[in-house]
Amino acid sequence: MAEETLVLFKNIRNPKYSKSLEGYKKAGGYQTLKKVFGMKPNEVVQTVKDSGVRGRGGAGFPTGLKWSFMPNGTGKPSYLIANADESEPGTCKDRELMLKDPHLFLEGMLIGCYAVGCHHGYIYIRGEFFPAIKSLNTAVEELYADGLLGPDPLGSGFHLDLTIHSGAGAYICGEESALLDSLEGKRGQPRVKPPFPAISGFNGCPTSVNNVETLACMPFILGDGGVEAFKSFGPENNSGTHLVSLSGHVNKPGVYELRMDVNMKDIIYGIGGGIRNGKKLKGVIPGGSSSSVMTADEVDVLYNFDELANIDTMLGSAAMMVFDEDTDVVQLLHRITRFYAHESCGQCTPCREGTHWSRNILRDFLNGNGSDEKLRRLDRVGGNMLGTTLCALGDAAALPIQSFVKKFPDDFRKYYANK
Amino acid sequence: MFSKEIQNQVNNLLSRYPIKQNALIPILLLAQKENNGWITEEWMQHVADCCEVPLTHVEGVVTFYTMFRLKPPGKYHLQVCTCVPCCLVGGTEILEYTEKKLNTHAGYTSADGLFSIEEMECIGACSYAPAMIVNEDYHEQVTPEKMDKLIDKLSK
């Protein structure tokens, strides 16, 4: 049976651990930062590249590669922004880190700042996360008091400031270019790319935006653990452990740290304790609400980036939402489309209109006004959002629609079969 | 308009960004806190002046983000999540139960002004669903019984 592999949660799972700076240092904290200050920034970037770590926010882009895009000698300041705007339905792992071991993430953040030459980093955290904001504020204050932030951390001479920036409730601000607009004090609307943030990001300066969990991997990769150990936690191209947010109809929902070569069945029936009330599994939304749904027959697969991409869905932010045989998938999809209709920023027509149209069509089904034509129209509206918008929200709204219609057609027909 | 303590926080925020406009959202959040949980045009103008941006820009920002409120909330603002993982395990029923108990609806405030309800999109507590936020505190694995207890406690 699958078990947790503790890298990021090593401290959190220790009942005697104290998350204060003192406690974190006692557990070996900030030793990696010390080591990193003795390396050249490009050596740090190369090590991160070698580790193969891919962004844990949803896109799975190689972090080392992202950092290597940061240009030198532009005459402008460079920025590292931590994306702590965790809002993808099903995802609650970054909150866990920030609440229970803020210094692990912060050490990673400081390492990242050094690697990309950033002297003032920002943590963009979603506004509703009041307890996590408090936890981070305390930790950052401790760092300033200790001298780990300020003019000369650990005698490195590398001046480093950190600011926690609260968002104000908008899913779209998790998209990196919308996040940057929001950080600049604007409505959070995704930008036209290129230019990418590495060329023109925060206030037009070179910027790297990285997920909280991604940054929290850095103390292990560059410290005691090392590249080879990190790579050994998963198959080629899927290195490291990752935090899986398990929710829905399982007996033991929770956030678990797993290797990347664990079978989904083991996650649901082993770690998750199986389906509650002895019910049968009907399906799983594997990587946040934006990923294509999987049926019960499809879950015998390794839970990682490439394996899920192979079967036309995605790992996303590793948020597994499990639902049982009694679930009304039309209602479920209606709830998902309501989310996207609420969160579309309104900039691109296909998404602004399509998210509302699809929600309205599904409402018709629920009100007893479904039909074959409406089912086809729903699928078409989804298709018209795919790839036609500036950011991935259009795709994120379309993929669940198209996959639910394709994989559970009978559930939709039930709504109008007797008419 | 800000109290002395909050004005210090505002000044500190303004000093932490290359451009004053960058501090707009955090300062608006402070303004909302100062004004008992909602934003008026007068406050928008004041924040616009702090950040050196036009009032229309601030209005655009305030109306974009769901955390900014243009009418006063109750003393206790119950933000009940009904998004995907919460709705799978009874979040919608919790919302309905709360509405019935307080005899009001999401988006409104109870007659005594004590409670307002808001239906939330994902609040990021999915593995501990159903969840809600009351003012600034998370409540997890909410049941009708827990809701009864909480409302009784807050009503006293």
Coordinates of C-alpha atoms in Angstrom, one line a residue:
Chain A
M1 CA 0.0 0.0 0.0
A2 CA 1.2 3.5 -0.8
E3 CA 2.6 5.6 2.0
E4 CA 3.6 9.2 2.3
T5 CA 7.2 10.1 1.4
L6 CA 8.2 13.0 3.6
V7 CA 10.3 15.7 2.2
L8 CA 8.2 18.9 2.3
F9 CA 6.1 17.5 5.2
K10 CA 9.0 16.2 7.2
N11 CA 8.6 18.9 9.8
I12 CA 4.8 19.1 9.6
R13 CA 4.4 15.4 10.3
N14 CA 6.6 15.7 13.4
P15 CA 4.3 16.3 16.3
K16 CA 7.1 17.9 18.3
Y17 CA 7.9 20.4 15.6
S18 CA 7.5 24.2 16.3
K19 CA 7.1 26.3 13.2
S20 CA 8.9 29.3 14.6
L21 CA 12.2 30.4 13.2
E22 CA 14.0 28.8 16.1
G23 CA 12.1 25.5 15.6
Y24 CA 12.9 25.5 11.9
K25 CA 16.6 26.2 12.5
K26 CA 16.7 23.4 15.0
A27 CA 15.4 21.1 12.3
G28 CA 18.3 22.2 10.1
G29 CA 16.6 25.2 8.5
Y30 CA 18.4 27.9 6.6
Q31 CA 21.5 25.7 6.2
T32 CA 20.8 25.4 2.5
L33 CA 20.5 29.1 2.1
K34 CA 23.9 29.5 3.6
K35 CA 25.3 26.9 1.2
V36 CA 23.5 28.7 -1.7
F37 CA 25.1 32.0 -0.9
G38 CA 28.4 30.3 -1.5
M39 CA 27.4 29.3 -5.0
K40 CA 27.1 31.5 -8.1
P41 CA 23.4 32.3 -9.1
N42 CA 23.8 30.5 -12.4
E43 CA 25.0 27.4 -10.6
V44 CA 21.9 27.5 -8.5
V45 CA 19.7 27.7 -11.6
Q46 CA 21.6 24.9 -13.2
T47 CA 21.1 22.6 -10.2
V48 CA 17.4 23.4 -10.2
K49 CA 17.3 22.6 -13.9
D50 CA 19.2 19.3 -13.3
S51 CA 16.6 18.3 -10.6
G52 CA 13.9 18.4 -13.2
V53 CA 11.5 20.0 -10.8
R54 CA 8.3 21.2 -12.6
G55 CA 6.0 23.9 -11.4
R56 CA 3.5 22.7 -8.8
G57 CA 0.9 25.4 -9.5
G58 CA -0.8 23.6 -12.4
A59 CA 1.1 24.1 -15.6
G60 CA 4.1 21.9 -14.7
F61 CA 6.6 24.1 -16.5
P62 CA 10.3 23.3 -15.6
T63 CA 11.3 25.7 -12.9
G64 CA 15.0 25.8 -13.7
L65 CA 14.2 26.6 -17.3
K66 CA 11.9 29.4 -16.2
W67 CA 14.6 30.9 -14.1
S68 CA 17.1 30.6 -16.9
F69 CA 14.9 32.9 -19.0
M70 CA 15.7 35.8 -16.6
P71 CA 17.9 38.2 -18.5
N72 CA 21.1 39.8 -17.1
G73 CA 22.2 43.4 -17.4
T74 CA 18.9 45.0 -18.4
G75 CA 19.5 47.8 -16.0
K76 CA 16.1 47.1 -14.5
P77 CA 15.5 45.3 -11.2
S78 CA 14.6 41.6 -11.3
Y79 CA 11.7 40.2 -9.3
L80 CA 10.7 36.9 -7.9
I81 CA 7.0 36.6 -7.0
A82 CA 5.6 33.7 -5.1
N83 CA 2.2 32.7 -6.3
A84 CA 0.2 31.9 -3.2
D85 CA -3.1 32.7 -4.8
E86 CA -4.2 29.1 -4.3
S87 CA -7.8 29.1 -5.7
E88 CA -8.2 26.2 -8.1
P89 CA -11.2 24.2 -6.8
G90 CA -9.9 21.2 -4.9
T91 CA -6.4 22.6 -4.1
C92 CA -5.4 23.3 -0.5
K93 CA -1.8 22.3 -0.3
D94 CA 0.0 25.7 -0.3
R95 CA -2.2 26.8 2.6
E96 CA -1.0 23.8 4.5
L97 CA 2.7 24.7 4.0
M98 CA 2.1 28.4 4.8
L99 CA 0.1 27.7 7.9
K100 CA 2.2 24.9 9.3
D101 CA 5.8 25.3 8.1
P102 CA 6.1 28.9 6.7
H103 CA 9.9 29.0 7.0
L104 CA 10.4 26.0 4.6
F105 CA 8.6 28.0 1.9
L106 CA 10.4 31.2 2.8
E107 CA 13.8 29.6 2.7
G108 CA 12.9 28.4 -0.8
M109 CA 11.8 31.9 -1.7
L110 CA 15.0 33.4 -0.5
I111 CA 17.0 30.8 -2.5
G112 CA 14.9 31.7 -5.6
C113 CA 15.5 35.4 -5.0
Y114 CA 19.3 34.8 -5.0
A115 CA 19.1 32.6 -8.1
V116 CA 17.3 35.2 -10.2
G117 CA 19.0 38.3 -8.7
C118 CA 15.9 39.6 -7.0
H119 CA 16.5 42.0 -4.1
H120 CA 12.8 42.5 -3.3
G121 CA 10.5 39.5 -3.5
Y122 CA 6.7 39.6 -3.2
I123 CA 4.4 36.9 -2.0
Y124 CA 1.0 37.3 -3.7
I125 CA -1.4 35.5 -1.3
R126 CA -5.1 35.2 -1.8
G127 CA -7.0 37.6 0.5
E128 CA -9.2 35.1 2.1
F129 CA -6.2 33.2 3.6
F130 CA -6.2 35.3 6.8
P131 CA -4.7 32.7 9.0
A132 CA -1.9 31.9 6.4
I133 CA -1.2 35.6 6.0
K134 CA -0.8 35.9 9.8
S135 CA 1.5 32.9 9.8
L136 CA 3.7 34.4 7.0
N137 CA 3.7 37.9 8.6
T138 CA 5.1 36.4 11.8
A139 CA 7.7 34.4 10.0
V140 CA 8.8 37.4 7.9
E141 CA 9.1 39.5 11.0
E142 CA 11.3 36.8 12.6
L143 CA 13.5 36.9 9.5
Y144 CA 14.0 40.6 9.7
A145 CA 14.7 40.5 13.4
D146 CA 17.3 37.7 12.8
G147 CA 19.0 39.5 9.9
L148 CA 18.1 36.8 7.4
L149 CA 16.2 39.5 5.6
G150 CA 17.6 43.0 5.2
P151 CA 21.0 44.4 4.1
D152 CA 23.3 41.4 4.8
P153 CA 21.6 38.0 5.3
L154 CA 24.2 35.5 6.6
G155 CA 27.0 37.9 5.8
S156 CA 26.3 37.4 2.0
G157 CA 26.0 41.1 1.3
F158 CA 23.0 40.2 -0.8
H159 CA 20.4 42.8 0.2
L160 CA 17.0 41.1 0.4
D161 CA 13.5 42.4 1.2
L162 CA 10.3 40.4 1.2
T163 CA 6.8 41.8 1.2
I164 CA 3.5 39.9 1.7
H165 CA 0.9 41.2 -0.7
S166 CA -2.8 40.3 -0.2
G167 CA -5.1 39.8 -3.1
A168 CA -8.8 40.5 -2.8
G169 CA -10.7 37.5 -4.2
A170 CA -10.3 36.7 -7.8
Y171 CA -9.4 33.2 -9.1
I172 CA -8.0 34.7 -12.3
C173 CA -5.1 36.3 -10.3
G174 CA -3.6 32.8 -10.0
E175 CA -2.8 33.2 -13.8
E176 CA 0.7 34.7 -13.7
S177 CA 0.1 37.7 -15.9
A178 CA -3.2 38.6 -14.2
L179 CA -1.4 38.2 -10.9
L180 CA 1.2 40.8 -12.1
D181 CA -1.5 43.3 -13.1
S182 CA -3.2 42.7 -9.7
L183 CA 0.2 43.2 -7.9
E184 CA 0.6 46.5 -9.8
G185 CA -2.7 47.7 -8.4
K186 CA -5.0 47.0 -11.3
R187 CA -7.9 44.7 -12.2
G188 CA -6.5 41.3 -12.6
Q189 CA -6.7 40.6 -16.3
P190 CA -4.3 38.4 -18.1
R191 CA -1.9 40.0 -20.5
V192 CA -1.1 39.3 -24.2
K193 CA 1.9 37.0 -24.3
P194 CA 4.6 37.4 -25.5
P195 CA 6.3 39.3 -23.9
F196 CA 6.5 36.8 -21.1
P197 CA 7.1 37.9 -17.5
A198 CA 10.8 37.1 -17.7
I199 CA 11.1 39.9 -20.2
S200 CA 8.4 42.2 -19.0
G201 CA 6.7 41.3 -15.7
F202 CA 6.1 43.3 -12.6
N203 CA 6.1 47.0 -13.5
G204 CA 7.7 46.0 -16.9
C205 CA 10.8 44.4 -15.2
P206 CA 12.1 40.9 -15.6
T207 CA 10.0 38.7 -13.3
S208 CA 9.7 35.0 -12.4
V209 CA 6.4 33.9 -10.8
N210 CA 6.7 30.6 -8.9
N211 CA 4.2 28.5 -6.9
V212 CA 4.6 28.1 -3.1
E213 CA 5.2 24.4 -3.2
T214 CA 7.7 24.7 -6.0
L215 CA 9.8 27.1 -3.9
A216 CA 9.4 24.8 -0.9
C217 CA 11.3 22.1 -2.8
M218 CA 14.4 24.2 -3.1
P219 CA 15.9 23.6 0.4
F220 CA 15.9 19.9 -0.4
I221 CA 17.1 20.1 -4.0
L222 CA 20.0 22.4 -3.1
G223 CA 20.7 21.1 0.4
D224 CA 20.9 17.8 2.1
G225 CA 18.8 15.9 -0.3
G226 CA 20.3 16.8 -3.6
V227 CA 19.4 16.4 -7.2
E228 CA 19.7 12.7 -7.5
A229 CA 17.5 12.0 -4.5
F230 CA 14.9 14.4 -5.7
K231 CA 14.8 12.7 -9.1
S232 CA 14.6 9.3 -7.5
F233 CA 11.1 10.1 -6.2
G234 CA 9.4 9.6 -9.6
P235 CA 9.8 8.4 -13.1
E236 CA 11.9 10.3 -15.7
N237 CA 10.6 13.9 -16.2
N238 CA 8.3 13.6 -13.1
S239 CA 10.8 14.2 -10.4
G240 CA 10.2 14.9 -6.7
T241 CA 7.5 14.3 -4.3
H242 CA 4.3 16.4 -4.6
L243 CA 1.5 17.4 -2.3
V244 CA -1.8 15.9 -3.2
S245 CA -5.0 17.5 -2.1
L246 CA -7.5 14.7 -1.8
S247 CA -11.2 15.6 -1.4
G248 CA -14.7 14.4 -2.1
H249 CA -16.3 11.1 -1.2
V250 CA -13.3 9.3 0.3
N251 CA -13.1 8.1 3.9
K252 CA -9.9 10.0 4.6
P253 CA -9.6 13.3 2.7
G254 CA -6.5 15.3 3.4
V255 CA -3.3 16.7 2.0
Y256 CA -0.7 14.0 1.5
E257 CA 2.9 14.1 0.3
L258 CA 3.5 11.3 -2.3
R259 CA 6.1 10.2 -4.8
M260 CA 5.2 10.7 -8.4
D261 CA 5.0 6.9 -9.1
V262 CA 2.0 6.1 -7.0
N263 CA -1.0 4.6 -8.7
M264 CA -4.2 6.6 -8.4
K265 CA -6.1 3.5 -7.2
D266 CA -3.7 3.3 -4.2
I267 CA -4.4 7.0 -3.4
I268 CA -8.1 6.5 -3.5
Y269 CA -8.4 3.1 -1.8
G270 CA -5.2 3.1 0.2
I271 CA -4.3 6.5 1.6
G272 CA -7.8 7.8 1.0
G273 CA -9.4 4.9 2.8
G274 CA -11.7 4.0 -0.1
I275 CA -15.1 5.4 -1.0
R276 CA -17.2 6.4 2.0
N277 CA -20.3 4.5 3.1
G278 CA -19.1 1.5 1.1
K279 CA -20.2 3.1 -2.2
K280 CA -18.6 2.5 -5.6
L281 CA -16.4 5.0 -7.3
K282 CA -18.0 6.8 -10.2
G283 CA -15.2 9.2 -11.3
V284 CA -12.4 11.5 -10.4
I285 CA -11.5 15.0 -11.3
P286 CA -7.8 14.5 -11.1
G287 CA -6.0 17.9 -11.2
G288 CA -8.3 20.7 -10.0
S289 CA -11.7 21.5 -11.5
S290 CA -10.0 22.6 -14.8
S291 CA -8.9 19.1 -15.7
S292 CA -10.8 16.6 -17.8
V293 CA -12.8 14.1 -15.7
M294 CA -11.8 10.4 -15.4
T295 CA -14.2 7.5 -15.1
A296 CA -13.8 4.7 -12.5
D297 CA -12.3 2.5 -15.2
E298 CA -9.5 4.9 -15.9
V299 CA -7.9 5.3 -12.5
D300 CA -5.4 2.5 -12.7
V301 CA -2.7 4.9 -13.7
L302 CA 0.4 6.5 -12.1
Y303 CA -0.5 9.9 -10.6
N304 CA 2.0 12.2 -12.3
F305 CA 2.3 14.8 -15.1
D306 CA 3.1 12.6 -18.1
E307 CA 0.9 9.6 -17.2
L308 CA -2.2 11.8 -16.9
A309 CA -1.3 13.8 -20.1
N310 CA -1.1 10.5 -21.9
I311 CA -4.8 9.8 -21.2
D312 CA -5.9 13.4 -22.2
T313 CA -6.2 14.8 -18.8
M314 CA -3.8 16.6 -16.5
L315 CA -2.1 16.5 -13.1
G316 CA -2.6 20.3 -12.7
S317 CA -2.3 21.3 -9.1
A318 CA -2.6 17.6 -7.9
A319 CA -6.1 18.2 -6.5
M320 CA -8.1 15.0 -6.7
M321 CA -11.8 15.3 -6.3
V322 CA -13.4 11.9 -5.9
F323 CA -17.1 11.2 -6.4
D324 CA -19.2 8.1 -5.8
E325 CA -21.9 6.3 -7.8
D326 CA -24.7 8.4 -6.3
T327 CA -23.3 11.6 -7.7
D328 CA -25.4 13.5 -10.1
V329 CA -22.8 14.6 -12.6
V330 CA -25.1 17.1 -14.3
Q331 CA -25.4 18.9 -11.0
L332 CA -21.7 18.6 -10.5
L333 CA -20.8 20.0 -13.9
H334 CA -23.4 22.8 -13.4
R335 CA -21.5 23.7 -10.2
I336 CA -18.2 23.7 -12.0
T337 CA -19.5 25.9 -14.9
R338 CA -21.0 28.3 -12.3
F339 CA -17.5 28.7 -10.9
Y340 CA -16.0 29.6 -14.3
A341 CA -18.9 32.0 -15.1
H342 CA -18.3 33.7 -11.8
E343 CA -14.5 33.9 -12.2
S344 CA -14.1 34.8 -15.9
C345 CA -12.5 38.2 -16.0
G346 CA -14.6 39.2 -18.9
Q347 CA -11.8 40.3 -21.2
C348 CA -12.1 37.7 -24.0
T349 CA -15.5 37.2 -25.6
P350 CA -15.5 33.3 -26.0
C351 CA -14.8 32.9 -22.2
R352 CA -17.0 35.8 -21.0
E353 CA -20.0 34.6 -23.0
G354 CA -19.2 30.9 -23.2
T355 CA -18.9 30.3 -19.4
H356 CA -22.3 31.9 -18.9
W357 CA -23.9 30.1 -21.8
S358 CA -22.7 26.7 -20.7
R359 CA -24.0 27.4 -17.1
N360 CA -27.4 28.4 -18.5
I361 CA -27.7 25.3 -20.7
L362 CA -26.9 23.1 -17.7
R363 CA -29.5 25.0 -15.6
D364 CA -32.0 24.2 -18.4
F365 CA -31.1 20.5 -17.9
L366 CA -31.6 20.7 -14.2
N367 CA -35.0 22.5 -14.7
G368 CA -36.2 19.6 -16.9
N369 CA -35.6 21.5 -20.2
G370 CA -32.7 19.4 -21.6
S371 CA -32.6 18.0 -25.1
D372 CA -30.2 16.3 -27.6
E373 CA -29.8 19.7 -29.3
K374 CA -28.9 21.4 -26.0
L375 CA -26.4 18.7 -25.2
R376 CA -24.7 19.2 -28.6
R377 CA -24.8 22.9 -28.1
L378 CA -23.2 22.6 -24.7
D379 CA -20.3 20.6 -26.3
R380 CA -20.0 23.2 -29.1
V381 CA -19.9 26.1 -26.6
G382 CA -17.1 24.3 -24.9
G383 CA -15.2 23.7 -28.2
N384 CA -15.5 27.4 -29.0
M385 CA -13.7 28.4 -25.8
L386 CA -10.8 26.0 -26.3
G387 CA -7.7 27.8 -27.4
T388 CA -9.5 31.0 -28.2
T389 CA -8.7 33.1 -25.2
L390 CA -5.7 35.0 -23.9
C391 CA -5.2 32.8 -20.8
A392 CA -6.0 29.2 -19.9
L393 CA -9.3 30.0 -18.1
G394 CA -11.3 29.4 -21.4
D395 CA -9.6 26.0 -21.7
A396 CA -10.2 25.3 -18.0
A397 CA -13.9 26.0 -18.5
A398 CA -14.1 23.9 -21.7
L399 CA -12.2 20.8 -20.7
P400 CA -14.6 19.7 -17.9
I401 CA -17.6 20.4 -20.1
Q402 CA -16.4 18.4 -23.0
S403 CA -15.1 15.5 -20.9
F404 CA -18.2 15.2 -18.8
V405 CA -20.4 15.1 -21.9
K406 CA -18.2 12.6 -23.6
K407 CA -17.7 10.2 -20.6
F408 CA -21.2 10.4 -18.9
P409 CA -23.6 10.9 -21.8
D410 CA -26.3 8.8 -20.3
D411 CA -26.4 10.9 -17.2
F412 CA -27.3 13.9 -19.3
R413 CA -29.9 12.0 -21.3
K414 CA -31.6 10.8 -18.1
Y415 CA -32.7 14.4 -17.6
Y416 CA -34.9 14.5 -20.7
A417 CA -35.4 10.8 -21.6
N418 CA -38.9 10.6 -20.4
K419 CA -40.2 13.7 -22.1
Chain B
M1 CA -9.4 59.3 7.5
F2 CA -7.3 56.4 8.7
S3 CA -6.7 56.0 12.4
K4 CA -3.1 56.7 13.4
E5 CA -2.2 53.0 13.7
I6 CA -3.6 52.1 10.3
Q7 CA -2.1 55.2 8.8
N8 CA 1.3 53.9 9.9
Q9 CA 0.5 50.6 8.1
V10 CA -0.5 52.5 5.0
N11 CA 2.7 54.5 5.0
N12 CA 4.7 51.3 5.5
L13 CA 2.9 49.6 2.6
L14 CA 3.5 52.6 0.3
S15 CA 7.2 52.4 1.1
R16 CA 7.4 48.7 0.0
Y17 CA 6.6 49.2 -3.7
P18 CA 8.4 50.9 -6.5
I19 CA 5.2 52.8 -7.5
K20 CA 2.4 54.0 -5.1
Q21 CA -0.3 52.4 -7.3
N22 CA 1.1 49.0 -6.6
A23 CA -0.1 49.3 -3.0
L24 CA -3.7 50.0 -4.0
I25 CA -5.3 46.6 -3.2
P26 CA -3.7 46.1 0.3
I27 CA -4.6 49.7 1.2
L28 CA -8.2 49.3 0.0
L29 CA -8.4 46.2 2.3
L30 CA -7.2 48.3 5.2
A31 CA -9.7 51.0 4.3
Q32 CA -12.5 48.4 4.2
K33 CA -11.4 47.2 7.6
E34 CA -11.4 50.7 9.0
N35 CA -15.0 51.3 7.7
N36 CA -16.5 48.2 9.3
G37 CA -16.2 45.9 6.4
W38 CA -17.3 47.9 3.4
I39 CA -16.1 50.6 1.0
T40 CA -17.8 54.0 0.3
E41 CA -17.0 56.4 -2.5
E42 CA -15.5 58.8 0.1
W43 CA -13.0 56.0 1.1
M44 CA -12.3 55.2 -2.6
Q45 CA -11.4 58.9 -3.1
H46 CA -9.2 58.9 -0.1
V47 CA -7.3 55.7 -1.2
A48 CA -7.1 57.1 -4.7
D49 CA -5.3 60.2 -3.3
C50 CA -3.0 58.0 -1.2
C51 CA -2.0 55.9 -4.3
E52 CA -2.0 58.9 -6.7
V53 CA -4.5 57.3 -9.1
P54 CA -7.8 58.6 -10.4
L55 CA -11.0 57.7 -8.6
T56 CA -12.3 55.8 -11.7
H57 CA -9.3 53.5 -11.5
V58 CA -10.1 52.7 -7.9
E59 CA -13.8 52.1 -8.8
G60 CA -12.7 49.7 -11.5
V61 CA -10.5 47.7 -9.0
V62 CA -13.1 47.7 -6.2
T63 CA -15.8 46.3 -8.5
F64 CA -13.5 43.6 -10.0
Y65 CA -12.6 41.8 -6.7
T66 CA -15.2 39.9 -4.7
M67 CA -13.7 40.8 -1.3
F68 CA -14.6 44.5 -1.7
R69 CA -18.1 45.2 -0.5
L70 CA -20.2 48.2 -1.4
K71 CA -22.7 47.7 1.3
P72 CA -22.2 47.0 5.0
P73 CA -22.0 43.3 6.1
G74 CA -23.3 42.0 9.3
K75 CA -21.2 42.0 12.5
Y76 CA -20.4 38.4 11.6
H77 CA -19.9 37.7 7.9
L78 CA -20.5 34.0 7.2
Q79 CA -18.8 33.0 4.0
V80 CA -20.0 29.5 3.2
C81 CA -18.2 27.6 0.4
T82 CA -20.3 25.7 -2.0
C83 CA -17.7 25.1 -4.7
V84 CA -16.9 21.7 -6.1
P85 CA -15.3 19.8 -3.2
C86 CA -17.6 21.4 -0.6
C87 CA -20.7 20.8 -2.7
L88 CA -19.7 17.1 -3.0
V89 CA -19.9 16.7 0.8
G90 CA -22.9 18.9 1.7
G91 CA -21.7 22.6 1.4
T92 CA -24.9 23.6 -0.5
E93 CA -27.0 22.0 2.3
I94 CA -25.0 23.9 4.9
L95 CA -25.7 27.2 3.0
E96 CA -29.4 26.4 2.8
Y97 CA -29.5 25.4 6.5
T98 CA -27.8 28.7 7.5
E99 CA -30.1 30.8 5.3
K100 CA -33.2 29.1 6.9
K101 CA -31.8 29.4 10.4
L102 CA -31.0 33.1 10.0
N103 CA -34.1 33.8 7.9
T104 CA -32.1 35.6 5.3
H105 CA -30.4 34.8 2.0
A106 CA -26.8 34.8 0.7
G107 CA -26.0 38.3 -0.2
Y108 CA -28.1 39.7 2.6
T109 CA -27.9 40.6 6.3
S110 CA -30.2 39.2 9.0
A111 CA -32.8 41.6 10.4
D112 CA -30.9 42.3 13.6
G113 CA -27.8 43.2 11.6
L114 CA -25.8 40.5 13.3
F115 CA -25.2 38.1 10.5
S116 CA -24.6 38.4 6.7
I117 CA -24.2 35.4 4.5
E118 CA -22.1 35.1 1.3
E119 CA -21.9 32.1 -1.0
M120 CA -18.3 31.5 -1.7
E121 CA -16.3 30.0 -4.6
C122 CA -13.5 27.8 -3.5
I123 CA -11.9 29.0 -0.3
G124 CA -9.0 26.6 -0.4
A125 CA -9.9 24.2 2.4
C126 CA -11.1 21.4 0.2
S127 CA -9.7 18.5 2.1
Y128 CA -11.5 19.7 5.2
A129 CA -14.8 20.3 3.4
P130 CA -17.5 21.6 3.9
A131 CA -15.8 24.8 5.0
M132 CA -16.5 28.4 5.7
I133 CA -14.9 31.6 6.8
V134 CA -16.4 33.7 9.6
N135 CA -14.9 37.2 9.4
E136 CA -11.3 36.1 9.4
D137 CA -11.5 32.6 10.8
Y138 CA -11.8 29.3 9.0
H139 CA -14.3 26.7 10.2
E140 CA -13.9 23.3 8.7
Q141 CA -15.9 20.1 8.4
V142 CA -19.0 22.1 9.2
T143 CA -22.2 20.3 10.2
P144 CA -25.6 21.7 11.0
E145 CA -24.9 21.0 14.7
K146 CA -21.6 23.0 14.5
M147 CA -23.4 25.8 12.7
D148 CA -26.1 25.9 15.5
K149 CA -23.5 26.1 18.2
L150 CA -21.5 28.8 16.4
I151 CA -24.6 31.0 15.7
D152 CA -25.8 30.6 19.3
K153 CA -22.4 31.6 20.6
L154 CA -22.1 34.6 18.3
S155 CA -25.7 35.7 19.1
K156 CA -25.0 36.2 22.8

